[in-house]
Each structure stands twice: as structure tokens, then as C-alpha cells.
Amino acid sequence: MPHTHEPHEDDLDTVPPPQPVFHVEQALLGALLLEPHHLDDVSGITADSFSTAAHTALYAAISTVPRPDPAEHAKNTTWLDRVLATARKQARGLTAPYLHALVQVCPWPRHAPAYARMVEAEHARRRLQSGAERLVHTVHDVTLPQPVQTVLGEADALAAVVDDVANRFPPRAGVLPRTTEPPPTASASASAEAAEEEQLLLATATAYPSDIEAVRWLLPGDLTLPLHAGLWQCLTTLARRREPVDPVTVLWEAQQRGLLNDGSEPDEVLHMLAEPAGSVEHWGERTLQRSLLATAEHTGRRIEAYAGDPANTPFQLVVGARRALADIAAVRTRWQQATGAVPSPRRQPASTARAGPPTTTAAHAARSTRATR
């Protein structure tokens, strides 16, 4: 006879099992409920360090309700009743049986400091993961009036969390996260816009090679397409050598570097380089801004991946996060050079003052003095 499932029979199968930190929190709370004086041995955590609302409320109650006399506490549950009543103001689902269960699952109350250190480590991991998620979300927020400034502010906030975790868990040299880094991502619309603007950058730089010197802060790696990155390197090389620059000379340099081996047609390259518009500085700044935001997103995703792997220790997370944040710092320095922004104090958002660039070839001769920076 076929088995008939009763309603909700398999509901428990859809509930993921608790993570190890949940059991650690139970052991710590059980130790403090059984022997409240161990609260003096616990440091580095607060109520917010716990992973569930019930445990948060319970630890807050344990920390605030006056401690009982040890002899009296061994005889009755008066203090436990007070702790429960206080905790239920924030977590109404707490019950007396759960408190007694916590006491029962605690292996050794004297191990409370070790349990607290584990709770602190897991909280540090969650803080890094949350900060990285906010950074990635900010990169994709199209409503921001000053996206670079806001993104750099989130990067600074994340760096401050990393510093705080490092103070609590000093990193060990050479201990890197074992997690595989996620590959860079880019939306189709962003890639199309980037390609168009990079083509304008290359064409305008070909028409006005003397302006390339003013955008030394722009590197080939800032361009999104390999062909565009290679053509920009051709342009900067020819300009540095003070050799003639026009679509034909750039095409020849590209051939010497093997850039056409990917199937790019010479006619298409010549056509692309022959349609300048606006100014080199404007398109260069646009390209650098896109590179900075892409770097910030990749940094956030790297740290998110590191923190999402529970096998990584806080020491590894600090080392990995600092290496990832160094990529943002490098692009940030060049952004400040490009925009003339004054470097802000450490861990503060960088300002982004920029003037409106000329938008036509005719206006090129009258562009602002920003080109002399």
C-alpha cells in the first residue's frame, strides 16, 4: 500500500540544521545560567554577537539582571525566573524548559571564555560578510548622485570593520583564505555602454595625442575589452615615443603587438579610431570611474566569498580582506589624481569634484584648465 504523507509531515526536512556556532552559543549561555560568575571571564562579545534573537535577548538579560548569591542560586530558580522574564520582553518565545535545556547541553561551565571567543569569531565573520554585501549593493545603486564618493565611503566602513577584527584577532603572516575568488562580473548593459565610451576615448586620443599626457592616471587595465586595453597601450606608447599618431600608425602598432590576432578587422579598427568626440579627459575619467566601481564590486564579492566560508578563521579573513581592499586603494589614488580631489583622512570617503567636460570636437580647443593638472 503506498505511503500517504500527512500534511506538514516533511516540514522539518526543509529546515536547515543549526550551524556549529548555534551549539557554541547554547553552551556559553548554559554556562552563564548555571554559574553566572563566569560572566566576569567573558570578554569581546555583546548581546549583538549572537546569531539568534532569542540568544541575543537571553545574553542581554544575563548581563543586566543582578547576579544571585551562589549559595541561593544552587537552591532555587529565582534568578533564572528573573532572567527569563527580562529576556521575554525581547523574545517572547523563550520558555523555562529552553533555559534548563541550555544548562543541560553545556559540557563544562568553566570553558565559558573559550565559548565566548568562538562566538566572537563567528560574529566577526558575519560583520565582514554584511559589510561586503553593503559595498556590492552600493555599487549597483543607480540612484546615487555621487556613486564614487558613496562607494568609497562604504569601502572605508568595511575597512574599519576589518581593522576592528584585526585588533581582536591579530592576523598571522602568510595565512590566506582557502576560498576560491569569484570571477569579475559585468552586466550586458554596462559592457555595451563601456565599449561605446571606450571607443570614443580611443578615437579622441588618436585625434588629440597631445592630451594623452594629461591622463597618465588611466591604465590599460581600466578598459573593459582586451582590444581596447591594447589600443590604449598602443596610443600611450606612441605618444611617449613622440612618434606620429593617427589611425594608421595606431593600427600598425596594434598589429606589431598581435592585437589583431583575435579576429579584429583592420577596417573596423580604423573606423573606430576615426570618430572622435568630446575630450580625452572626459572619457578617461568616465573609464576610470567605471574601473573603480568594478574594482569595488569585485573586492566586495571577494570578501563576501571569504566570509561566507566558515572554514576561514578570523586571521585568514583579515589577511584576505586587506589584500582585497588594497585594490580599491590603488584605483582610488588614481581617481584623486584624475579629479583633483584632495585625499581625505584615512577611513573617510573621498570627495569627487569634477567640472563638466566639453562634449563636442569643436569645443575641444576651449576645454577647461583641468587638462593641465
Tab-separated table of C-alpha atoms in Angstrom:
chain	number	residue	atom	x	y	z
A	1	MET	CA	0.000	0.000	0.000
A	2	PRO	CA	1.513	3.341	-0.960
A	3	HIS	CA	2.514	5.592	1.886
A	4	THR	CA	0.355	8.698	2.225
A	5	HIS	CA	2.086	11.800	3.543
A	6	GLU	CA	0.259	13.558	6.284
A	7	PRO	CA	0.048	17.351	5.990
A	8	HIS	CA	3.311	19.014	7.002
A	9	GLU	CA	4.900	15.610	7.637
A	10	ASP	CA	8.152	16.587	5.927
A	11	ASP	CA	8.277	20.196	7.031
A	12	LEU	CA	11.260	19.516	9.267
A	13	ASP	CA	13.223	18.278	6.269
A	14	THR	CA	13.156	21.791	4.801
A	15	VAL	CA	14.632	23.386	7.929
A	16	PRO	CA	18.431	23.546	7.693
A	17	PRO	CA	20.276	22.138	10.691
A	18	PRO	CA	21.772	24.706	13.048
A	19	GLN	CA	25.323	25.822	12.398
A	20	PRO	CA	28.086	24.921	14.886
A	21	VAL	CA	28.008	28.433	16.349
A	22	PHE	CA	24.419	27.832	17.472
A	23	HIS	CA	25.592	24.987	19.687
A	24	VAL	CA	28.506	27.104	20.914
A	25	GLU	CA	26.089	29.863	21.892
A	26	GLN	CA	23.938	27.345	23.723
A	27	ALA	CA	26.962	26.076	25.638
A	28	LEU	CA	28.003	29.611	26.585
A	29	LEU	CA	24.519	30.631	27.715
A	30	GLY	CA	24.146	27.373	29.642
A	31	ALA	CA	27.442	28.027	31.424
A	32	LEU	CA	26.354	31.539	32.418
A	33	LEU	CA	22.935	30.375	33.557
A	34	LEU	CA	24.472	27.630	35.664
A	35	GLU	CA	27.360	29.687	37.057
A	36	PRO	CA	26.694	33.419	36.492
A	37	HIS	CA	30.063	34.441	37.967
A	38	HIS	CA	31.713	33.232	34.735
A	39	LEU	CA	30.378	36.408	33.127
A	40	ASP	CA	33.480	38.089	34.587
A	41	ASP	CA	35.621	35.758	32.471
A	42	VAL	CA	33.818	36.569	29.223
A	43	SER	CA	35.052	39.441	27.062
A	44	GLY	CA	34.896	40.597	23.458
A	45	ILE	CA	31.190	39.984	22.931
A	46	THR	CA	27.899	41.802	23.425
A	47	ALA	CA	24.297	40.757	23.008
A	48	ASP	CA	24.556	41.608	19.294
A	49	SER	CA	27.279	38.987	18.881
A	50	PHE	CA	24.738	36.161	18.960
A	51	SER	CA	23.146	34.671	15.868
A	52	THR	CA	19.507	34.441	17.004
A	53	ALA	CA	17.100	36.903	18.577
A	54	ALA	CA	16.415	34.515	21.463
A	55	HIS	CA	20.087	34.129	22.326
A	56	THR	CA	20.610	37.891	21.972
A	57	ALA	CA	17.798	38.634	24.400
A	58	LEU	CA	18.948	35.961	26.820
A	59	TYR	CA	22.546	37.180	26.941
A	60	ALA	CA	21.354	40.765	27.438
A	61	ALA	CA	19.221	39.620	30.356
A	62	ILE	CA	22.048	37.621	31.905
A	63	SER	CA	24.284	40.695	31.647
A	64	THR	CA	21.785	43.100	33.211
A	65	VAL	CA	19.874	41.169	35.892
A	66	PRO	CA	21.792	41.442	39.203
A	67	ARG	CA	23.664	38.239	39.891
A	68	PRO	CA	22.411	35.896	42.583
A	69	ASP	CA	24.178	34.704	45.662
A	70	PRO	CA	25.929	31.466	44.612
A	71	ALA	CA	24.527	29.519	47.566
A	72	GLU	CA	20.981	30.698	46.942
A	73	HIS	CA	21.304	30.108	43.198
A	74	ALA	CA	22.186	26.460	43.877
A	75	LYS	CA	18.968	26.017	45.880
A	76	ASN	CA	16.295	27.646	43.705
A	77	THR	CA	15.444	29.081	40.292
A	78	THR	CA	14.619	32.609	41.412
A	79	TRP	CA	17.401	34.213	39.371
A	80	LEU	CA	16.623	32.073	36.329
A	81	ASP	CA	12.997	33.196	36.542
A	82	ARG	CA	14.093	36.846	36.571
A	83	VAL	CA	16.393	36.311	33.614
A	84	LEU	CA	13.602	34.611	31.684
A	85	ALA	CA	11.107	37.372	32.443
A	86	THR	CA	13.594	40.008	31.328
A	87	ALA	CA	14.585	38.165	28.160
A	88	ARG	CA	10.959	37.503	27.157
A	89	LYS	CA	10.430	41.260	26.783
A	90	GLN	CA	12.561	40.973	23.638
A	91	ALA	CA	11.976	37.327	22.711
A	92	ARG	CA	8.510	36.200	23.745
A	93	GLY	CA	9.097	32.665	22.514
A	94	LEU	CA	11.607	31.875	25.239
A	95	THR	CA	10.489	29.283	27.783
A	96	ALA	CA	11.739	27.902	31.076
A	97	PRO	CA	12.342	24.439	29.549
A	98	TYR	CA	14.676	26.013	26.978
A	99	LEU	CA	16.747	27.630	29.741
A	100	HIS	CA	17.008	24.303	31.529
A	101	ALA	CA	17.967	22.657	28.230
A	102	LEU	CA	20.794	25.172	27.829
A	103	VAL	CA	22.136	24.224	31.239
A	104	GLN	CA	21.983	20.549	30.302
A	105	VAL	CA	23.874	20.920	26.982
A	106	CYS	CA	26.792	22.872	28.472
A	107	PRO	CA	29.741	20.445	28.750
A	108	TRP	CA	31.862	22.499	31.139
A	109	PRO	CA	30.826	25.899	32.567
A	110	ARG	CA	34.470	26.781	33.184
A	111	HIS	CA	35.002	26.719	29.423
A	112	ALA	CA	32.835	29.829	29.062
A	113	PRO	CA	35.779	32.044	27.926
A	114	ALA	CA	36.573	29.605	25.101
A	115	TYR	CA	32.932	29.520	24.043
A	116	ALA	CA	32.812	33.321	24.074
A	117	ARG	CA	35.890	33.517	21.851
A	118	MET	CA	34.174	31.237	19.330
A	119	VAL	CA	31.043	33.394	19.390
A	120	GLU	CA	33.221	36.453	18.864
A	121	ALA	CA	34.957	34.855	15.880
A	122	GLU	CA	31.674	33.943	14.213
A	123	HIS	CA	30.300	37.430	14.839
A	124	ALA	CA	33.379	38.899	13.178
A	125	ARG	CA	32.747	36.733	10.123
A	126	ARG	CA	29.129	37.886	9.907
A	127	ARG	CA	30.169	41.537	10.249
A	128	LEU	CA	32.620	41.228	7.362
A	129	GLN	CA	30.047	39.452	5.237
A	130	SER	CA	27.440	42.127	5.937
A	131	GLY	CA	29.870	44.957	5.155
A	132	ALA	CA	30.885	43.302	1.889
A	133	GLU	CA	27.244	42.840	0.890
A	134	ARG	CA	26.560	46.539	1.529
A	135	LEU	CA	29.546	47.504	-0.622
A	136	VAL	CA	28.330	45.398	-3.555
A	137	HIS	CA	24.781	46.731	-3.153
A	138	THR	CA	26.031	50.320	-3.182
A	139	VAL	CA	27.950	49.755	-6.418
A	140	HIS	CA	24.688	48.747	-8.111
A	141	ASP	CA	22.577	51.592	-6.652
A	142	VAL	CA	21.757	53.682	-9.731
A	143	THR	CA	20.000	56.338	-7.635
A	144	LEU	CA	23.187	57.666	-6.043
A	145	PRO	CA	24.019	61.259	-7.070
A	146	GLN	CA	27.726	60.690	-6.329
A	147	PRO	CA	28.336	56.970	-6.763
A	148	VAL	CA	32.121	57.062	-6.379
A	149	GLN	CA	32.026	59.042	-3.147
A	150	THR	CA	29.335	56.796	-1.667
A	151	VAL	CA	31.061	53.582	-2.724
A	152	LEU	CA	34.365	54.746	-1.277
A	153	GLY	CA	32.543	55.574	1.944
A	154	GLU	CA	31.233	52.009	2.132
A	155	ALA	CA	34.723	50.704	1.369
A	156	ASP	CA	36.053	52.777	4.272
A	157	ALA	CA	33.341	51.425	6.561
A	158	LEU	CA	34.271	47.883	5.566
A	159	ALA	CA	37.959	48.639	6.132
A	160	ALA	CA	37.104	49.901	9.618
A	161	VAL	CA	35.400	46.582	10.368
A	162	VAL	CA	38.473	44.748	9.115
A	163	ASP	CA	40.679	46.861	11.394
A	164	ASP	CA	38.432	46.135	14.370
A	165	VAL	CA	38.511	42.397	13.673
A	166	ALA	CA	42.298	42.594	13.281
A	167	ASN	CA	42.581	44.204	16.720
A	168	ARG	CA	40.610	41.334	18.201
A	169	PHE	CA	42.269	38.647	16.091
A	170	PRO	CA	45.760	39.844	15.049
A	171	PRO	CA	46.499	38.319	11.631
A	172	ARG	CA	49.243	35.773	11.223
A	173	ALA	CA	51.710	36.263	8.394
A	174	GLY	CA	51.068	34.185	5.314
A	175	VAL	CA	47.709	32.814	6.444
A	176	LEU	CA	45.453	33.370	3.411
A	177	PRO	CA	41.837	32.302	2.904
A	178	ARG	CA	41.493	28.989	1.110
A	179	THR	CA	38.287	30.069	-0.625
A	180	THR	CA	38.367	30.400	-4.408
A	181	GLU	CA	37.894	34.006	-5.507
A	182	PRO	CA	34.770	34.748	-7.553
A	183	PRO	CA	35.359	35.896	-11.161
A	184	PRO	CA	34.674	39.548	-12.063
A	185	THR	CA	31.129	40.196	-13.215
A	186	ALA	CA	29.667	42.769	-15.566
A	187	SER	CA	26.142	43.325	-16.832
A	188	ALA	CA	25.435	43.310	-20.542
A	189	SER	CA	24.162	46.902	-20.476
A	190	ALA	CA	27.205	48.144	-18.590
A	191	SER	CA	29.509	46.381	-21.046
A	192	ALA	CA	27.740	47.970	-24.027
A	193	GLU	CA	27.991	51.439	-22.502
A	194	ALA	CA	31.618	50.868	-21.570
A	195	ALA	CA	32.513	49.700	-25.066
A	196	GLU	CA	30.939	52.772	-26.656
A	197	GLU	CA	32.666	55.213	-24.317
A	198	GLU	CA	35.993	53.451	-24.632
A	199	GLN	CA	35.764	53.705	-28.416
A	200	LEU	CA	35.196	57.454	-28.057
A	201	LEU	CA	38.183	57.657	-25.716
A	202	LEU	CA	40.430	55.870	-28.196
A	203	ALA	CA	39.242	57.909	-31.184
A	204	THR	CA	39.581	61.219	-29.344
A	205	ALA	CA	43.047	60.326	-28.065
A	206	THR	CA	44.045	59.418	-31.619
A	207	ALA	CA	42.825	62.796	-32.858
A	208	TYR	CA	44.440	64.723	-29.987
A	209	PRO	CA	47.502	62.706	-28.904
A	210	SER	CA	48.962	65.672	-27.031
A	211	ASP	CA	46.168	65.246	-24.469
A	212	ILE	CA	47.235	61.729	-23.542
A	213	GLU	CA	49.854	63.160	-21.189
A	214	ALA	CA	47.074	64.707	-19.091
A	215	VAL	CA	45.516	61.309	-18.366
A	216	ARG	CA	48.569	59.391	-17.194
A	217	TRP	CA	46.403	58.098	-14.352
A	218	LEU	CA	44.463	55.924	-16.822
A	219	LEU	CA	45.885	52.419	-17.272
A	220	PRO	CA	45.115	49.806	-19.932
A	221	GLY	CA	43.572	47.568	-17.302
A	222	ASP	CA	40.883	50.179	-16.675
A	223	LEU	CA	39.339	49.452	-20.077
A	224	THR	CA	36.888	46.591	-20.157
A	225	LEU	CA	37.708	44.966	-23.520
A	226	PRO	CA	41.113	43.421	-24.306
A	227	LEU	CA	41.248	45.077	-27.742
A	228	HIS	CA	40.516	48.487	-26.235
A	229	ALA	CA	43.097	47.976	-23.500
A	230	GLY	CA	45.679	47.032	-26.128
A	231	LEU	CA	44.854	50.029	-28.342
A	232	TRP	CA	45.183	52.356	-25.366
A	233	GLN	CA	48.611	50.890	-24.694
A	234	CYS	CA	49.498	51.499	-28.350
A	235	LEU	CA	48.429	55.126	-28.051
A	236	THR	CA	50.335	55.794	-24.851
A	237	THR	CA	53.436	54.098	-26.262
A	238	LEU	CA	53.394	56.147	-29.468
A	239	ALA	CA	52.792	59.345	-27.529
A	240	ARG	CA	55.636	58.578	-25.126
A	241	ARG	CA	57.995	57.945	-28.054
A	242	ARG	CA	56.772	61.175	-29.682
A	243	GLU	CA	56.004	59.258	-32.848
A	244	PRO	CA	53.226	60.233	-35.278
A	245	VAL	CA	49.781	59.280	-34.024
A	246	ASP	CA	46.828	58.724	-36.339
A	247	PRO	CA	44.502	55.775	-37.057
A	248	VAL	CA	47.004	54.190	-39.451
A	249	THR	CA	50.014	54.372	-37.105
A	250	VAL	CA	47.912	53.048	-34.215
A	251	LEU	CA	46.686	50.181	-36.398
A	252	TRP	CA	50.263	49.302	-37.339
A	253	GLU	CA	51.354	49.358	-33.689
A	254	ALA	CA	48.392	47.132	-32.856
A	255	GLN	CA	49.468	44.636	-35.491
A	256	GLN	CA	53.011	44.590	-34.083
A	257	ARG	CA	51.579	43.737	-30.678
A	258	GLY	CA	49.377	40.946	-32.032
A	259	LEU	CA	46.138	42.685	-31.137
A	260	LEU	CA	44.525	41.752	-34.433
A	261	ASN	CA	45.078	38.051	-33.875
A	262	ASP	CA	41.721	37.818	-32.110
A	263	GLY	CA	39.913	38.292	-35.410
A	264	SER	CA	39.522	42.073	-35.297
A	265	GLU	CA	39.251	43.516	-38.803
A	266	PRO	CA	41.671	46.361	-39.692
A	267	ASP	CA	38.834	48.308	-41.371
A	268	GLU	CA	36.780	48.170	-38.199
A	269	VAL	CA	39.683	49.396	-36.085
A	270	LEU	CA	40.372	52.267	-38.484
A	271	HIS	CA	36.705	53.242	-38.498
A	272	MET	CA	36.558	53.178	-34.691
A	273	LEU	CA	39.655	55.374	-34.348
A	274	ALA	CA	38.356	57.944	-36.849
A	275	GLU	CA	35.298	59.170	-34.915
A	276	PRO	CA	36.457	61.457	-32.073
A	277	ALA	CA	34.071	63.350	-29.816
A	278	GLY	CA	34.392	65.292	-26.606
A	279	SER	CA	37.686	65.321	-24.720
A	280	VAL	CA	40.231	62.704	-23.736
A	281	GLU	CA	39.955	63.733	-20.100
A	282	HIS	CA	36.205	63.301	-20.009
A	283	TRP	CA	36.187	59.813	-21.491
A	284	GLY	CA	39.246	58.887	-19.459
A	285	GLU	CA	37.549	59.934	-16.254
A	286	ARG	CA	34.419	58.028	-17.200
A	287	THR	CA	36.509	54.937	-17.871
A	288	LEU	CA	38.380	55.278	-14.590
A	289	GLN	CA	35.140	55.720	-12.660
A	290	ARG	CA	33.792	52.531	-14.171
A	291	SER	CA	37.038	50.752	-13.293
A	292	LEU	CA	36.845	51.967	-9.704
A	293	LEU	CA	33.263	50.774	-9.289
A	294	ALA	CA	34.084	47.419	-10.885
A	295	THR	CA	37.060	47.043	-8.553
A	296	ALA	CA	34.883	47.864	-5.552
A	297	GLU	CA	32.308	45.281	-6.607
A	298	HIS	CA	34.927	42.587	-7.120
A	299	THR	CA	36.512	43.455	-3.765
A	300	GLY	CA	33.144	43.184	-2.049
A	301	ARG	CA	32.428	39.839	-3.687
A	302	ARG	CA	35.859	38.521	-2.731
A	303	ILE	CA	35.392	39.422	0.928
A	304	GLU	CA	31.824	38.137	0.786
A	305	ALA	CA	33.110	34.798	-0.501
A	306	TYR	CA	35.833	34.650	2.158
A	307	ALA	CA	33.418	35.475	4.967
A	308	GLY	CA	30.808	33.091	3.592
A	309	ASP	CA	33.185	30.177	4.045
A	310	PRO	CA	33.027	29.099	7.710
A	311	ALA	CA	36.308	27.215	7.287
A	312	ASN	CA	38.204	30.516	7.217
A	313	THR	CA	39.468	31.747	10.556
A	314	PRO	CA	39.286	35.428	11.555
A	315	PHE	CA	43.043	35.597	10.944
A	316	GLN	CA	42.576	34.444	7.362
A	317	LEU	CA	39.637	36.788	6.831
A	318	VAL	CA	41.682	39.802	7.910
A	319	VAL	CA	44.569	38.966	5.578
A	320	GLY	CA	42.285	38.249	2.640
A	321	ALA	CA	40.100	41.305	3.196
A	322	ARG	CA	43.062	43.660	3.464
A	323	ARG	CA	44.544	42.357	0.238
A	324	ALA	CA	41.207	42.817	-1.495
A	325	LEU	CA	40.765	46.358	-0.152
A	326	ALA	CA	44.252	47.271	-1.366
A	327	ASP	CA	42.923	47.024	-4.930
A	328	ILE	CA	40.387	49.763	-4.195
A	329	ALA	CA	43.070	51.929	-2.600
A	330	ALA	CA	45.213	51.736	-5.734
A	331	VAL	CA	42.400	52.848	-8.043
A	332	ARG	CA	41.290	55.450	-5.529
A	333	THR	CA	44.678	57.160	-5.652
A	334	ARG	CA	44.455	57.466	-9.408
A	335	TRP	CA	40.873	58.731	-9.145
A	336	GLN	CA	42.034	61.503	-6.836
A	337	GLN	CA	44.741	62.404	-9.342
A	338	ALA	CA	42.200	62.447	-12.164
A	339	THR	CA	39.612	64.585	-10.415
A	340	GLY	CA	41.908	66.783	-8.356
A	341	ALA	CA	40.171	65.529	-5.228
A	342	VAL	CA	42.064	66.172	-2.005
A	343	PRO	CA	42.861	62.841	-0.303
A	344	SER	CA	40.613	62.547	2.733
A	345	PRO	CA	41.655	61.266	6.163
A	346	ARG	CA	42.014	57.526	6.459
A	347	ARG	CA	38.712	55.653	6.619
A	348	GLN	CA	36.775	58.661	5.320
A	349	PRO	CA	35.007	58.912	1.943
A	350	ALA	CA	36.948	60.691	-0.785
A	351	SER	CA	35.352	63.744	-2.364
A	352	THR	CA	34.799	63.831	-6.105
A	353	ALA	CA	34.840	67.331	-7.551
A	354	ARG	CA	34.638	67.396	-11.310
A	355	ALA	CA	33.792	70.006	-13.896
A	356	GLY	CA	31.586	69.369	-16.905
A	357	PRO	CA	33.767	68.376	-19.862
A	358	PRO	CA	33.289	69.601	-23.409
A	359	THR	CA	31.039	67.330	-25.426
A	360	THR	CA	31.944	68.220	-28.997
A	361	THR	CA	35.111	68.228	-31.058
A	362	ALA	CA	34.695	71.926	-31.729
A	363	ALA	CA	34.657	72.640	-28.020
A	364	HIS	CA	37.901	70.751	-27.563
A	365	ALA	CA	40.083	73.813	-28.115
A	366	ALA	CA	38.258	75.661	-25.354
A	367	ARG	CA	38.318	72.942	-22.743
A	368	SER	CA	38.883	73.900	-19.132
A	369	THR	CA	42.219	74.155	-17.393
A	370	ARG	CA	41.627	70.744	-15.839
A	371	ALA	CA	43.826	69.344	-18.570
A	372	THR	CA	46.865	70.994	-17.024
A	373	ARG	CA	46.512	69.193	-13.727
